[in-house]
């Protein structure tokens, strides 16, 4: 029996690349500081909430010829939220930097996400332990979780655990919500003179944790390439059988970055972008009409097949749904401890309770939905109060409504085709894939750099590695204050400080690239088949990053 696959064995040997500023060694770094920063919005409120960590400068590392010595430090690391390819390499980079700085340093991994630091569940990493996970996908090295770190009691417990292990810094690897937690913890530690630093690392396949300083979160590269491979395979099947429309929902939560990138890599017939739906105030009916029109026109050409890409969060961006879901979120927060709702024995009773509390217009929208979707909208919120869009089968909703619309058109003599649809949801298939070379290098650099930030005594920073369309040696390593990315948003019915999510920009180069080709891709089959992620061979094939990053960087470099 084999314990490792041939690819596992090969990938364990891969040596991730570092920016040249870090490659010279963790003890040969120099820090340069930019100007004081401010939050993206709501400056006064964020400043008041983060009195000790607000306004710090962006920092950048350079290598020097001077070799310093580093004091002994123990560090704890947490994987938080959904899995993203490369998380293990962040920990490997952090471990290597920490041991390089001083072999007496120790790295502890908190088990099962943020709850590990609260409950004192941890492991101590060793060379052998880390070596078994280098360049592998998944978060199984220590596990992850979605516990929100925000209460005084949780902070007190975390402090006690850190004191017990003599930990002076904690690294939180997470998305926007987890890094919001990192900012809160950093502030609390400073306020309470705990002497513990907190550094975040930008993780999420969703690609929505980005801004002027953070070009992309890790995992986006590998996940989108994996989905693109699968979409390409389905396109070839559709084009061979010529009898199905494939409706493919793509993970990515609210933002449509993942769907957009996967579409640019594969050129399907229809791509919905949630942000466009919102901007153009497209109702559910107009989306159905838009898609039906393409299906009818293709049928007129004798093509009763095609591929439609649907972003996971679409439903939240359709104006009438958005208003209903916002109303529903507030109601669900108030129903959490309502005995009538909690003890309701049938889903019908739950529907009635909710419908009675919704505003009349929203109740009408809710009521118009198929039972399947109504039930899914009542599923538990995530710990941050968000609807779990991965559990809402929008692809099935669209198929059902389009079938009805096409039947109407047929009865009017306006449709001559045959509509047979297959639904898919690609999400979990990509979150734990072997990290691409890009993600393996990027993650290792982010982890290594996180320790550099710790070694310079910083807290409340996000590890940042930039200039990512260039070879790794030219990447720029540094840190961005977490408060710089924050604004106030409504969560669980209350306004809270959170890191602002980056949505698809409709005037940006990535969306424009789709818009230009859309009609051509709808009618003519311009399918691309990207195939599997390549790990070995020429760097133009193996190390090339996403269309999103290349288009955005090209625009930035052109100064447009
Ligand atoms: P993070 O924001 O935590 O990185 O999670 C990303 C994600 O994969 C989303 O795209 C998706 O909506 C969600 O996780 C699903 O998470 P879960 O499996 O916990 O429901």
Short mmCIF file of N, CA and C in Angstrom, two decimals, residues 1 32 63 129 133 230 247 283 323 385 420 427 468:
data_model
loop_
_atom_site.label_atom_id
_atom_site.label_comp_id
_atom_site.label_asym_id
_atom_site.label_seq_id
_atom_site.Cartn_x
_atom_site.Cartn_y
_atom_site.Cartn_z
N UNK A 1 0.84 -1.21 0.00
CA UNK A 1 0.00 0.00 0.00
C UNK A 1 0.87 1.26 0.00
N UNK A 32 11.52 50.08 6.24
CA UNK A 32 11.27 51.51 6.00
C UNK A 32 9.78 51.80 6.14
N UNK A 63 16.79 44.22 2.15
CA UNK A 63 17.85 43.44 2.82
C UNK A 63 19.08 44.33 3.01
N UNK A 129 7.37 17.49 11.46
CA UNK A 129 5.94 17.81 11.35
C UNK A 129 5.71 18.72 10.14
N UNK A 133 4.11 18.58 5.37
CA UNK A 133 3.00 19.39 4.81
C UNK A 133 3.45 20.42 3.78
N UNK A 230 -12.18 22.37 -14.56
CA UNK A 230 -13.46 21.63 -14.53
C UNK A 230 -14.46 22.20 -15.53
N UNK A 247 -25.51 24.70 -15.96
CA UNK A 247 -25.55 25.88 -15.10
C UNK A 247 -24.56 25.62 -13.96
N UNK A 283 -33.69 42.84 -11.99
CA UNK A 283 -34.56 42.01 -11.14
C UNK A 283 -34.34 40.54 -11.53
N UNK A 323 -32.90 43.44 -0.59
CA UNK A 323 -33.71 44.11 0.42
C UNK A 323 -34.38 43.05 1.32
N UNK A 385 -22.88 36.59 10.93
CA UNK A 385 -24.23 37.08 10.62
C UNK A 385 -24.55 37.06 9.14
N UNK A 420 -32.67 21.28 -21.81
CA UNK A 420 -32.42 20.25 -20.80
C UNK A 420 -31.18 20.71 -20.04
N UNK A 427 -16.89 24.47 -5.72
CA UNK A 427 -16.37 25.26 -4.60
C UNK A 427 -15.37 24.42 -3.86
N UNK A 468 3.26 41.21 -7.77
CA UNK A 468 3.12 39.76 -7.94
C UNK A 468 3.10 39.26 -9.38
#
